[in-house]
PDB file of C-alpha atoms in Angstrom:
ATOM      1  CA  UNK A  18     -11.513 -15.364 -15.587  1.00  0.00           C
ATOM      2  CA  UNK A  19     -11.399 -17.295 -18.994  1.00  0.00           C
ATOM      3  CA  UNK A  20      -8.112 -19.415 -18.856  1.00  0.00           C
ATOM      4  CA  UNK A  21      -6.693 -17.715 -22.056  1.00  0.00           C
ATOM      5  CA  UNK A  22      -7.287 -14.257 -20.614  1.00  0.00           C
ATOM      6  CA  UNK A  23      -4.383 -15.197 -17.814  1.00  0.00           C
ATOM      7  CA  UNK A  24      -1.560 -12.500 -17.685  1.00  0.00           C
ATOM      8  CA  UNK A  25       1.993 -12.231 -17.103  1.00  0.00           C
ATOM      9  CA  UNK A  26       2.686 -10.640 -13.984  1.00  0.00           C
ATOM     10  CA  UNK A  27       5.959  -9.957 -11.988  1.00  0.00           C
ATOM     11  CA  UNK A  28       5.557  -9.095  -8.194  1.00  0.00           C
ATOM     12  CA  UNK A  29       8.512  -7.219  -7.538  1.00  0.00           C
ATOM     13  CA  UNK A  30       8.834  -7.242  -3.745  1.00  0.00           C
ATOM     14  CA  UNK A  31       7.723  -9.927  -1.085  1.00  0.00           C
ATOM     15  CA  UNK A  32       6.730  -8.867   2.154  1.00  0.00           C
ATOM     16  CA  UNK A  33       3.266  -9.375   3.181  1.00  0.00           C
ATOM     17  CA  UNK A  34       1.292  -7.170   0.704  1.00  0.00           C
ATOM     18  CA  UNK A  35       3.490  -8.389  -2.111  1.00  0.00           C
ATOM     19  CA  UNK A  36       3.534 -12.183  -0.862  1.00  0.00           C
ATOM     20  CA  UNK A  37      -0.581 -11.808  -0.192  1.00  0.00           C
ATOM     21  CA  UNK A  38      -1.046 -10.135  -3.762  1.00  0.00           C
ATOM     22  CA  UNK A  39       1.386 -12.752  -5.421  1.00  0.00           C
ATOM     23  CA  UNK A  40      -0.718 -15.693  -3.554  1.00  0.00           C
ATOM     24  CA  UNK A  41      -4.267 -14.457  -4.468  1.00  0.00           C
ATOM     25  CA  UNK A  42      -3.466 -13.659  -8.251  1.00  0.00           C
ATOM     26  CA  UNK A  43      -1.099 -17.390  -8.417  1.00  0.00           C
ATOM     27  CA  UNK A  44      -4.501 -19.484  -6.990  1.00  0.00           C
ATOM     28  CA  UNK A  45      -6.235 -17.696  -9.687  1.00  0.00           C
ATOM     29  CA  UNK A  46      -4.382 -19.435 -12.359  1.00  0.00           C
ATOM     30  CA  UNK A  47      -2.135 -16.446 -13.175  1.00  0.00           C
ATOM     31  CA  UNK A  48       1.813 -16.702 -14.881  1.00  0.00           C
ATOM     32  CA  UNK A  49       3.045 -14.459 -11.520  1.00  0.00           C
ATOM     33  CA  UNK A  50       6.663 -14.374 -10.542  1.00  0.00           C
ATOM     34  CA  UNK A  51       7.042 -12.964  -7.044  1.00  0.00           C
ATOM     35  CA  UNK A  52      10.927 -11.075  -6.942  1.00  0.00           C
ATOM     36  CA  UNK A  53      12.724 -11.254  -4.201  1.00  0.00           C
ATOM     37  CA  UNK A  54      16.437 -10.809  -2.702  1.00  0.00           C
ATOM     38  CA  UNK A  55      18.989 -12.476  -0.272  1.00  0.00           C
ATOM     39  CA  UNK A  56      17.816 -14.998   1.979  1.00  0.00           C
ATOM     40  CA  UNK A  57      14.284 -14.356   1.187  1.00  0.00           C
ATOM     41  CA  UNK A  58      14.675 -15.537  -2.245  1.00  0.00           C
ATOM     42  CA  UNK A  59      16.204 -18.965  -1.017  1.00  0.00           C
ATOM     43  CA  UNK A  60      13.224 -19.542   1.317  1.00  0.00           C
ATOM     44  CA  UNK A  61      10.817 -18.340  -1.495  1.00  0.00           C
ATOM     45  CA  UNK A  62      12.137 -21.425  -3.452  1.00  0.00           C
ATOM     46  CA  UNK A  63      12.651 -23.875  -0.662  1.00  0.00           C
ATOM     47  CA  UNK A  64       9.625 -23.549   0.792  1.00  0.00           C
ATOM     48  CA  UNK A  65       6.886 -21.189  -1.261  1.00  0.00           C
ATOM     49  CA  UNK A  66       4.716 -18.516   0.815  1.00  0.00           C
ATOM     50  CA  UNK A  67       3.589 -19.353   3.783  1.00  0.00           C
ATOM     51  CA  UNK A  68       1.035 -18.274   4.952  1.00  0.00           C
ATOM     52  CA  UNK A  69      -1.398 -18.111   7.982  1.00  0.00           C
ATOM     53  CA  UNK A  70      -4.325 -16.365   9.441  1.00  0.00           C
ATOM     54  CA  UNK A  71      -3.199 -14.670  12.305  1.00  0.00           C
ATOM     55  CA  UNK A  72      -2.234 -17.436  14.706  1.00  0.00           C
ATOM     56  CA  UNK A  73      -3.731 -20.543  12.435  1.00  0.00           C
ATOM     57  CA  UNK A  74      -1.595 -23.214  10.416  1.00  0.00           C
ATOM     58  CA  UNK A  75       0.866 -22.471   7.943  1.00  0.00           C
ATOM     59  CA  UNK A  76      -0.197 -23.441   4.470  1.00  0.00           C
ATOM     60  CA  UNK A  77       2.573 -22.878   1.765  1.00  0.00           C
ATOM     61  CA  UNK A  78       1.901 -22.075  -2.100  1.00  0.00           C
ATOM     62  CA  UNK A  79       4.628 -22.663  -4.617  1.00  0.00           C
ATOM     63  CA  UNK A  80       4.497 -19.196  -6.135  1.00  0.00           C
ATOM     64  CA  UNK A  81       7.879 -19.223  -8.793  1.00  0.00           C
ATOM     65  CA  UNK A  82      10.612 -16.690  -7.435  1.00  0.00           C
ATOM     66  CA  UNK A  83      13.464 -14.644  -8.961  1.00  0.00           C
ATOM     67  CA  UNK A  84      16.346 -12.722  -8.237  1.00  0.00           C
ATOM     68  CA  UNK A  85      15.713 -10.921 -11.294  1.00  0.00           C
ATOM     69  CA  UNK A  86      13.227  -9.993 -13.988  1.00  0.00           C
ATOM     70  CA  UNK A  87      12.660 -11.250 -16.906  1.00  0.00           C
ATOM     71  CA  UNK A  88      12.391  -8.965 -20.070  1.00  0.00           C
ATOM     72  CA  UNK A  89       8.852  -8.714 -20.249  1.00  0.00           C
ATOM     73  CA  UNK A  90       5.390  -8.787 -18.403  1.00  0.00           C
ATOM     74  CA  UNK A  91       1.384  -7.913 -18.988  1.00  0.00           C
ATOM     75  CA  UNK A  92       2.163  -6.439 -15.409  1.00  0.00           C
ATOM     76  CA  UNK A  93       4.724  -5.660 -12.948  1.00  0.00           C
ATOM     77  CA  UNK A  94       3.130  -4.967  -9.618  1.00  0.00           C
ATOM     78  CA  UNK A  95       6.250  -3.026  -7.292  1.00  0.00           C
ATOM     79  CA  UNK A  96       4.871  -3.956  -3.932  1.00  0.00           C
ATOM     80  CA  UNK A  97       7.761  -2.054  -1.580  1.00  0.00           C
ATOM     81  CA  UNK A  98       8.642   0.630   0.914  1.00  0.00           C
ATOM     82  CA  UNK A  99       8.456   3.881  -0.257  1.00  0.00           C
ATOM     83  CA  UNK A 100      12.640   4.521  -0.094  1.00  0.00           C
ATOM     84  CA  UNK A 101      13.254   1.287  -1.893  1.00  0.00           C
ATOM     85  CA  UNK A 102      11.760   2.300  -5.262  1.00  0.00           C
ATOM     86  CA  UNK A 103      14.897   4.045  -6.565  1.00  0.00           C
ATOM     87  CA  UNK A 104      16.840   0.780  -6.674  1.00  0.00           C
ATOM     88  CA  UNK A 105      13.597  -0.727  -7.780  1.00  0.00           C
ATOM     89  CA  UNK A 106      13.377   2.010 -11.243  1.00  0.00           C
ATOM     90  CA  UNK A 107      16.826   1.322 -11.870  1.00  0.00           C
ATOM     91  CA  UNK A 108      16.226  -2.178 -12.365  1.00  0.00           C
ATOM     92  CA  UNK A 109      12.775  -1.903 -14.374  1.00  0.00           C
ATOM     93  CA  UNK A 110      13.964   0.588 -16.976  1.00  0.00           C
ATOM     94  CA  UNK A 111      14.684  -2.247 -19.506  1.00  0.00           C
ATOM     95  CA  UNK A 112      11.836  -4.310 -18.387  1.00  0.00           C
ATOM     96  CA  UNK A 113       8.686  -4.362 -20.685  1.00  0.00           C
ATOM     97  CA  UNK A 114       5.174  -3.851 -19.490  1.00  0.00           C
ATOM     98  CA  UNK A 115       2.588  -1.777 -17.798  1.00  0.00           C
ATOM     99  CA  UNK A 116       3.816  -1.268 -14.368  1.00  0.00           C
ATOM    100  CA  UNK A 117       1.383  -0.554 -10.769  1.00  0.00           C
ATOM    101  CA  UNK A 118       3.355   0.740  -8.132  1.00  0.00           C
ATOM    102  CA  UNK A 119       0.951  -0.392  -5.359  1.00  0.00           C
ATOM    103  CA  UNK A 120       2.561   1.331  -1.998  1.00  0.00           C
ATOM    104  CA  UNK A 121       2.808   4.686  -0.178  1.00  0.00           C
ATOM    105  CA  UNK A 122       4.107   7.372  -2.498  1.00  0.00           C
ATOM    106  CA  UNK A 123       3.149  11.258  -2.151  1.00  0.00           C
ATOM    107  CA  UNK A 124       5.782  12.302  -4.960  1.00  0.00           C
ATOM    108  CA  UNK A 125       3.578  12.423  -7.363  1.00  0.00           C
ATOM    109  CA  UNK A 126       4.158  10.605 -10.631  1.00  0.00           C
ATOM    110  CA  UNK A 127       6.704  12.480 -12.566  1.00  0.00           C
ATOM    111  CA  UNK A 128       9.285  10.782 -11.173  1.00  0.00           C
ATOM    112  CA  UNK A 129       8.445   7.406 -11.805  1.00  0.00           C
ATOM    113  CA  UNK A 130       7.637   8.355 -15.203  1.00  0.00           C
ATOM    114  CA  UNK A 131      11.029   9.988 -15.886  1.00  0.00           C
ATOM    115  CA  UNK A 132      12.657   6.718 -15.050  1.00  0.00           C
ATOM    116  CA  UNK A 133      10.932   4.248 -16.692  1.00  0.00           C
ATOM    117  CA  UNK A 134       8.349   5.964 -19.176  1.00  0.00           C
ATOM    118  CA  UNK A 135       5.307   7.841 -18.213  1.00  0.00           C
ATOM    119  CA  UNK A 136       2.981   5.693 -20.720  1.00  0.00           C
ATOM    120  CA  UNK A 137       4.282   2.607 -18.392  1.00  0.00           C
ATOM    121  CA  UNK A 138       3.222   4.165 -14.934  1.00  0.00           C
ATOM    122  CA  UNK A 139      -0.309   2.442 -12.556  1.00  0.00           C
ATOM    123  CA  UNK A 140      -0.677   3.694  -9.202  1.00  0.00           C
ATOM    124  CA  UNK A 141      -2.666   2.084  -6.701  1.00  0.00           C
ATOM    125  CA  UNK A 142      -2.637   0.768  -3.136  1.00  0.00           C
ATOM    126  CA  UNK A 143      -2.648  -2.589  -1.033  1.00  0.00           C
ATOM    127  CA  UNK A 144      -5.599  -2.713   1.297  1.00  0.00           C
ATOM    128  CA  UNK A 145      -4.162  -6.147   2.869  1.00  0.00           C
ATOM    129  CA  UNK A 146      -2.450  -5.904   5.806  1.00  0.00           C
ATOM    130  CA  UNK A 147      -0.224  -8.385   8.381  1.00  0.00           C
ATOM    131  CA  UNK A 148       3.314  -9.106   9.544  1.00  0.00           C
ATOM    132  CA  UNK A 149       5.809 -11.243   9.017  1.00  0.00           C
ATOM    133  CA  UNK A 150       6.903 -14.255  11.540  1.00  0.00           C
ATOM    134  CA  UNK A 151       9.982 -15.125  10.621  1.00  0.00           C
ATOM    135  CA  UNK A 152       9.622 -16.516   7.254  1.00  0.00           C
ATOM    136  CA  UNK A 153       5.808 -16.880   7.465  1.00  0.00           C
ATOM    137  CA  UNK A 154       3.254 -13.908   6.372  1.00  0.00           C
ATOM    138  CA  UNK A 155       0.675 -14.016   8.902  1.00  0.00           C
ATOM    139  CA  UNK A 156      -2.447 -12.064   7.961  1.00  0.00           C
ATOM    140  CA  UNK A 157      -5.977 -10.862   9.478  1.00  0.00           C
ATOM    141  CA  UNK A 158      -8.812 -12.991   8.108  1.00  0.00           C
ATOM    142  CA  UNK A 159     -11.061 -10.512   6.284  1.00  0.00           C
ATOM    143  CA  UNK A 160     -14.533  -9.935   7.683  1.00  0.00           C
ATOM    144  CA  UNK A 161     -17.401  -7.609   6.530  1.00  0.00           C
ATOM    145  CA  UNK A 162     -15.995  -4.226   7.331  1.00  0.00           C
ATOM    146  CA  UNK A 163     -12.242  -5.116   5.391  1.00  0.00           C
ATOM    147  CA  UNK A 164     -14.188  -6.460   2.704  1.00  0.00           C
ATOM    148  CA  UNK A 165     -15.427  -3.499   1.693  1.00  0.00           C
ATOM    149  CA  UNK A 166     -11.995  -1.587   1.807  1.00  0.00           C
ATOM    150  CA  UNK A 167     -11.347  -1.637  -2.299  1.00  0.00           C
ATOM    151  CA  UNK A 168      -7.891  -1.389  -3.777  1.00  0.00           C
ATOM    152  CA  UNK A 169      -7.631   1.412  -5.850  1.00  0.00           C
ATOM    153  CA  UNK A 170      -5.633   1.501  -9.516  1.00  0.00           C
ATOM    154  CA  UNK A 171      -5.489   4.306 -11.225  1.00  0.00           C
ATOM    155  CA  UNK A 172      -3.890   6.056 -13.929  1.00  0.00           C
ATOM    156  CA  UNK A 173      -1.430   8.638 -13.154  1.00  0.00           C
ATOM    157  CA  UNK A 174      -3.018  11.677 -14.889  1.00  0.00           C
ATOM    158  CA  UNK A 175      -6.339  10.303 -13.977  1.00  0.00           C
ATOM    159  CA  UNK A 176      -7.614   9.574 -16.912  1.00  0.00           C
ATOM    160  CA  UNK A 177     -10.245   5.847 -17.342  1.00  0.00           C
ATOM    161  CA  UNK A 178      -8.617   3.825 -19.505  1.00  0.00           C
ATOM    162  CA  UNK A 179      -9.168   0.156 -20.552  1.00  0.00           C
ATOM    163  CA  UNK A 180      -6.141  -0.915 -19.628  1.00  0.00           C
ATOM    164  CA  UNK A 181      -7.200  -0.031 -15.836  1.00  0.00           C
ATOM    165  CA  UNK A 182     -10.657  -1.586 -16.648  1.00  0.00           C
ATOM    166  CA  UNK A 183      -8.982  -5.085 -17.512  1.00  0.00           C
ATOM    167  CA  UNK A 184      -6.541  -4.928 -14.304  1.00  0.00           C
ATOM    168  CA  UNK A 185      -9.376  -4.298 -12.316  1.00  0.00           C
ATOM    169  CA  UNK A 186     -11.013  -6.858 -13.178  1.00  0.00           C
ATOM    170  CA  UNK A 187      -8.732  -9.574 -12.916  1.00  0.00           C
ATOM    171  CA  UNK A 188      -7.535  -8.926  -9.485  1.00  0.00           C
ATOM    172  CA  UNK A 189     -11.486  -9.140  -9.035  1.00  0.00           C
ATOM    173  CA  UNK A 190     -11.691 -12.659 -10.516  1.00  0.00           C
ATOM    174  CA  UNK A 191      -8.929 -13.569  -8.241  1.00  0.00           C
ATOM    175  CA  UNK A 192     -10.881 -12.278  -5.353  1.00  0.00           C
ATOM    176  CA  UNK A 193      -9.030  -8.889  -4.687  1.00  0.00           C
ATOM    177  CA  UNK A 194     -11.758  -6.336  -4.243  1.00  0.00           C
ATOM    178  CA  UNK A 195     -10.463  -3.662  -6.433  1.00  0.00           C
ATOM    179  CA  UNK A 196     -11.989  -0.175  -8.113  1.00  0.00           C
ATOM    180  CA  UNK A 197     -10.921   1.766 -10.757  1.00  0.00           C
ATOM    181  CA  UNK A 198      -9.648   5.445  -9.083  1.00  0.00           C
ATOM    182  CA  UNK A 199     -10.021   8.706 -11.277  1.00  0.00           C
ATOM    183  CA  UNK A 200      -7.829  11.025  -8.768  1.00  0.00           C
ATOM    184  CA  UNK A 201      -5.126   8.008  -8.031  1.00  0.00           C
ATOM    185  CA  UNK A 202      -2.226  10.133  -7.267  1.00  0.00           C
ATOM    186  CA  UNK A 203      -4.411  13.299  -5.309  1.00  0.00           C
ATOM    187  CA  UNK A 204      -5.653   9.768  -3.312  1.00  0.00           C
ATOM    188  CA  UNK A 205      -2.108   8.888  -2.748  1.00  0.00           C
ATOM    189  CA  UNK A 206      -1.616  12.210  -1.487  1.00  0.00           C
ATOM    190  CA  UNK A 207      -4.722  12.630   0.934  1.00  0.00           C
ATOM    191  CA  UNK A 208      -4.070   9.306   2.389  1.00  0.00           C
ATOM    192  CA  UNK A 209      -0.310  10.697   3.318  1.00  0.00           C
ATOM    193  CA  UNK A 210      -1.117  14.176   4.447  1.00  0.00           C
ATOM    194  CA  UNK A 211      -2.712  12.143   7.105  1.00  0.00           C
ATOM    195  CA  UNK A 212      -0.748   9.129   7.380  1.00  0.00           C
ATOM    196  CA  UNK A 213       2.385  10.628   8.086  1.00  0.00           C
ATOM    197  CA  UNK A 214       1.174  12.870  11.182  1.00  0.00           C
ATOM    198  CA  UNK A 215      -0.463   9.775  12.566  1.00  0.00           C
ATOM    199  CA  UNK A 216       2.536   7.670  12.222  1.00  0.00           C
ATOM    200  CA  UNK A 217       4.634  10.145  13.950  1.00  0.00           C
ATOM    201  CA  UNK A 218       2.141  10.998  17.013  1.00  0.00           C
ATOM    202  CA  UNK A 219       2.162   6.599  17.163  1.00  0.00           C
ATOM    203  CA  UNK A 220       5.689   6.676  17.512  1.00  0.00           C
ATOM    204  CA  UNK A 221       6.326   9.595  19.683  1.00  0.00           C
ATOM    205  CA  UNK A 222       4.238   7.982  22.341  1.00  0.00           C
ATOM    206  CA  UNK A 223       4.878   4.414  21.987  1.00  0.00           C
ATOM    207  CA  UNK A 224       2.243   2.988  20.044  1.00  0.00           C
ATOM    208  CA  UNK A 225      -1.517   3.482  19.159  1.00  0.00           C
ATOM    209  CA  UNK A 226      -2.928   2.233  22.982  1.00  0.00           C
ATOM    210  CA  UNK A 227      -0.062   4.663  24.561  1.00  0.00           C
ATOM    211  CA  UNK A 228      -0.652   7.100  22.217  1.00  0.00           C
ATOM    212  CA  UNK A 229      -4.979   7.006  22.368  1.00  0.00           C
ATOM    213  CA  UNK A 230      -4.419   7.447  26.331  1.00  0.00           C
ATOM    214  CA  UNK A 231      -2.836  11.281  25.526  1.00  0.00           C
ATOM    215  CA  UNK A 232      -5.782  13.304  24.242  1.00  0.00           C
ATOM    216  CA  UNK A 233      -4.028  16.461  23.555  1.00  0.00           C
ATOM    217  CA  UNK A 234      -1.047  14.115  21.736  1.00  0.00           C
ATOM    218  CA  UNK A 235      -4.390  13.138  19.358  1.00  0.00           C
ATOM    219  CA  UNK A 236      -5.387  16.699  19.325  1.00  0.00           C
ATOM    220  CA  UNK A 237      -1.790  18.034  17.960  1.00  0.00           C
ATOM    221  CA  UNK A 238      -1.735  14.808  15.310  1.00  0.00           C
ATOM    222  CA  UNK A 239      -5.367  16.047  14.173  1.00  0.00           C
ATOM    223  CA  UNK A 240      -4.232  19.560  13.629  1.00  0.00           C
ATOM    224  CA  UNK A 241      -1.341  18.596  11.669  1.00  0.00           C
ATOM    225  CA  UNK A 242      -4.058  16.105   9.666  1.00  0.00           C
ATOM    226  CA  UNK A 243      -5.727  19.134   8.852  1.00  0.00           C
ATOM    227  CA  UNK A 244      -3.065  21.477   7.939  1.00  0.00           C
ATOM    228  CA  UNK A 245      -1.429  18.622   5.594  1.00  0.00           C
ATOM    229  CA  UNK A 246      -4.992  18.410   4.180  1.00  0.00           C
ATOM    230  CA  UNK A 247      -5.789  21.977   3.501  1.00  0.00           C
ATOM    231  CA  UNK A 248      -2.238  22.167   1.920  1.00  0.00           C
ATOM    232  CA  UNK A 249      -3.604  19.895  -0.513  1.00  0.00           C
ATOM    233  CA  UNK A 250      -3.733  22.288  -4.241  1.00  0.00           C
ATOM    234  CA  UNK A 251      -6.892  19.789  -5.087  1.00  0.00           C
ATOM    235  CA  UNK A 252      -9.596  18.698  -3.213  1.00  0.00           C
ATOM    236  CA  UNK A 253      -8.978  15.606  -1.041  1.00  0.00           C
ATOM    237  CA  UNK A 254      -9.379  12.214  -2.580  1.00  0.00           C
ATOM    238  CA  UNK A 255     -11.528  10.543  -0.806  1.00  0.00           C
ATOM    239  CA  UNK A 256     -13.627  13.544  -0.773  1.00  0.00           C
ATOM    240  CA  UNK A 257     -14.445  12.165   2.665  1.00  0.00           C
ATOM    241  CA  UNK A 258     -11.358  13.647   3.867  1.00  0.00           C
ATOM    242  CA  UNK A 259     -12.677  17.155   3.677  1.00  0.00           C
ATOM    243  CA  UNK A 260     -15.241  16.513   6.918  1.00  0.00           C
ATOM    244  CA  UNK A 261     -11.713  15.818   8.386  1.00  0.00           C
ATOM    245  CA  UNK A 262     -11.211  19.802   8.058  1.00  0.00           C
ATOM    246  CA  UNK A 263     -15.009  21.296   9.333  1.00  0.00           C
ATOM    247  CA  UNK A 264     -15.544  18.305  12.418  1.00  0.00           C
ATOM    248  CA  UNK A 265     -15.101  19.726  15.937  1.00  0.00           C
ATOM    249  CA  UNK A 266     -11.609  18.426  17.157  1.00  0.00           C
ATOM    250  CA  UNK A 267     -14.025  17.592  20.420  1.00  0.00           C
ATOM    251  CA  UNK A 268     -16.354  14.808  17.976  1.00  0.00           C
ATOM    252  CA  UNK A 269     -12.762  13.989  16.037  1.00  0.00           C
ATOM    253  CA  UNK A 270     -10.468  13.099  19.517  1.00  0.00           C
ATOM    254  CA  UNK A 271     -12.593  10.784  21.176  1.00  0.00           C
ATOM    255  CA  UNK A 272     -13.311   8.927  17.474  1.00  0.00           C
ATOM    256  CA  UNK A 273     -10.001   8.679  16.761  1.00  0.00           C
ATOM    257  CA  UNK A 274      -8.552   7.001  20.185  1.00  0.00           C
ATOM    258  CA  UNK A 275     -11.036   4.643  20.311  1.00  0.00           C
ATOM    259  CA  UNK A 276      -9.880   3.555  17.389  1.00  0.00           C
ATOM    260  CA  UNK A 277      -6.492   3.474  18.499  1.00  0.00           C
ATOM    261  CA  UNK A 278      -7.382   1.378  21.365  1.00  0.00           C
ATOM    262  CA  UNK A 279      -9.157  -1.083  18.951  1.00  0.00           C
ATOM    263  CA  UNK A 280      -7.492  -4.628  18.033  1.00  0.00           C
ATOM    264  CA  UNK A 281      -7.661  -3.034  14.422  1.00  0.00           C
ATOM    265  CA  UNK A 282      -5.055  -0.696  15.254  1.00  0.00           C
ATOM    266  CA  UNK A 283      -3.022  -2.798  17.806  1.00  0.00           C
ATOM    267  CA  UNK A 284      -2.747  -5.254  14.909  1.00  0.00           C
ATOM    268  CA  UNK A 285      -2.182  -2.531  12.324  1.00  0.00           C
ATOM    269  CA  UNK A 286       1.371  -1.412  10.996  1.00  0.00           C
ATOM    270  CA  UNK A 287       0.950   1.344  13.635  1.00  0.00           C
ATOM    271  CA  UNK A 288       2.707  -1.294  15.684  1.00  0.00           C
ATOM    272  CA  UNK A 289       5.728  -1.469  13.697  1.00  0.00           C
ATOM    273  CA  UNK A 290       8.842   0.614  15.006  1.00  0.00           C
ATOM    274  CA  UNK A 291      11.480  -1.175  12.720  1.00  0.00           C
ATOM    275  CA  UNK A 292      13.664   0.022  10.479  1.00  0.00           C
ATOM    276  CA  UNK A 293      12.054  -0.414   7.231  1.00  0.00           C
ATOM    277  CA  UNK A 294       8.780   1.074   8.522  1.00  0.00           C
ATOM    278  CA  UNK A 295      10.951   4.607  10.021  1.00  0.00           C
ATOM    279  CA  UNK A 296      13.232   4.409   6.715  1.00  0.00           C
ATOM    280  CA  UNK A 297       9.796   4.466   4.411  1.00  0.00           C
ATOM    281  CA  UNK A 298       7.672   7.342   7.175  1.00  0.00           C
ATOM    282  CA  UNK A 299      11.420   9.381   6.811  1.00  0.00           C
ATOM    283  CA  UNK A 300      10.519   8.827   2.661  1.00  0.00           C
ATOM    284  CA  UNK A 301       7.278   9.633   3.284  1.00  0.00           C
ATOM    285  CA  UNK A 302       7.052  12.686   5.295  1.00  0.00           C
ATOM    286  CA  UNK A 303       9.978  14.310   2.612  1.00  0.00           C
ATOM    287  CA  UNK A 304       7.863  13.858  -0.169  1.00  0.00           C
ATOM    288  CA  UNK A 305       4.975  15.074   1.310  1.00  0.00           C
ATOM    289  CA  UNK A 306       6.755  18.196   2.437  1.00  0.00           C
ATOM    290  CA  UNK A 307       8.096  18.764  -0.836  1.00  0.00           C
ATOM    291  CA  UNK A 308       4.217  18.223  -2.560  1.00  0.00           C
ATOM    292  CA  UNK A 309       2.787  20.920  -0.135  1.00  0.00           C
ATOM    293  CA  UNK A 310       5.421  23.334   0.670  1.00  0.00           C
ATOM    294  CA  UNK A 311       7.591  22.572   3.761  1.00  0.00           C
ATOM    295  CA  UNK A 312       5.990  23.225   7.157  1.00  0.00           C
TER     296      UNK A 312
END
């Protein structure tokens, strides 16, 4: 990217997605500001991110913080758990620029646009994943399979637009793999409807490994998959999700806990049983019950 084509870009929220995003788009010669709160923020501007693959060195980048945003951006990227947005409209209604909300959301975008503008509201989705060691984001190095998980932007009525063109294209020159999604928010959707049950099977029995050694556990997640995802009022975005629906459970069960039994997963935030993680699936599974009529 030229140097005069740099934006403006506020990363409100810095756990690892929004502390990997902040990083990648920073090195790329970007004007990003990565928000954060509390004693997060003080670390932020002791030390920078830190970051490390997996169990490598730290390496720290001095990516600017704030406790607060400024009055205007090219881009405010909300990188958060889904039950944290509410504080997180309230604070961007007086806040100029285009704004991505890159996380889990199944609302649908009416919402967001009723707080701060509808002509203002991105969606899209961080593909990154990791956890955070004490104050240090430790991520999976990417190999050939993760690169070639894009992050999807879209806009919310799923139109194409030039504005999503130019996004997508810078996050590319900063060496984001991203694509331009017509059906952003029926994406959002899909990838809920099947999320949620998944999460909730995970948890029930322990974690992926326990839960990948309980076959008919899988088989009662599966079924819920599939009633979330004929639910759906449009087709399922990816349309890949449909096979989901017409696959034998018998072909679907044994794919499924093998991946569960994978390092992928173990590593995955199918792991996580805190707080924030059962506060956002809570979020999650409301909105998605709302979207497609409660079960």
């Amino acid at each position: 990217m030229e140097e005069e084509a740099a934006m403006k870009l506020l990363v409100y929220g810095a756990g690892v997605c929004g502390s990997l995003f902040a990083t990648q788009m920073y090195e790329a010669g970007h004007d990003v500001t990565l928000l954060a709160r509390g004693r997060r923020l003080d670390v932020l501007r002791r030390e920078g991110v830190q970051l490390a693959v997996e169990d490598g060195p730290v390496r720290r980048v001095p990516v600017p913080a704030t406790g607060q945003p400024d009055d205007a951006y090219d881009l405010i990227a909300v990188c958060v758990r889904t039950h944290q947005v509410d504080a997180v409209l309230e604070s961007l209604a007086g806040v100029q620029g285009d704004v991505l909300f890159m996380l889990n959301w199944a609302a649908g975008p009416k919402e967001l646009g009723a707080a701060i503008g509808p002509e203002r509201v991105l969606l899209g989705f961080p593909t990154g994943g990791g956890t955070m060691d004490g104050d240090v984001v430790r991520y999976r190095e990417e190999n050939f399979a993760t690169r070639r998980v894009a992050v999807p932007v879209g806009e919310a009525d799923g139109r194409t637009t030039e504005r999503v063109a130019r996004i997508v294209e810078a996050f590319r020159a900063a060496g984001i793999n991203a694509k331009a999604q017509l059906r952003m928010d029926a994406w959002l959707t899909t990838h809920a409807a099947f999320e949620v049950p998944l999460h909730q099977a995970v948890y029930a029995a322990g974690g992926p490994v326990a839960l990948a050694a309980k076959p008919d556990a899988v088989r009662d997640m599966l079924r819920r998959a599939r009633q979330n995802l004929a639910a759906l009022v449009t087709p399922p975005e990816p349309r890949a999700f449909a096979v989901m629906r017409v696959l034998p459970l018998g072909l679907l069960v044994p794919l499924l806990r093998r991946f569960l039994k994978s390092p992928t997963a173990v590593r995955s935030g199918l792991s996580d049983h805190s707080a924030a993680t059962t506060g956002e699936l809570e979020r999650l599974h409301e909105q998605l019950r709302a979207r497609l009529g409660a079960r």
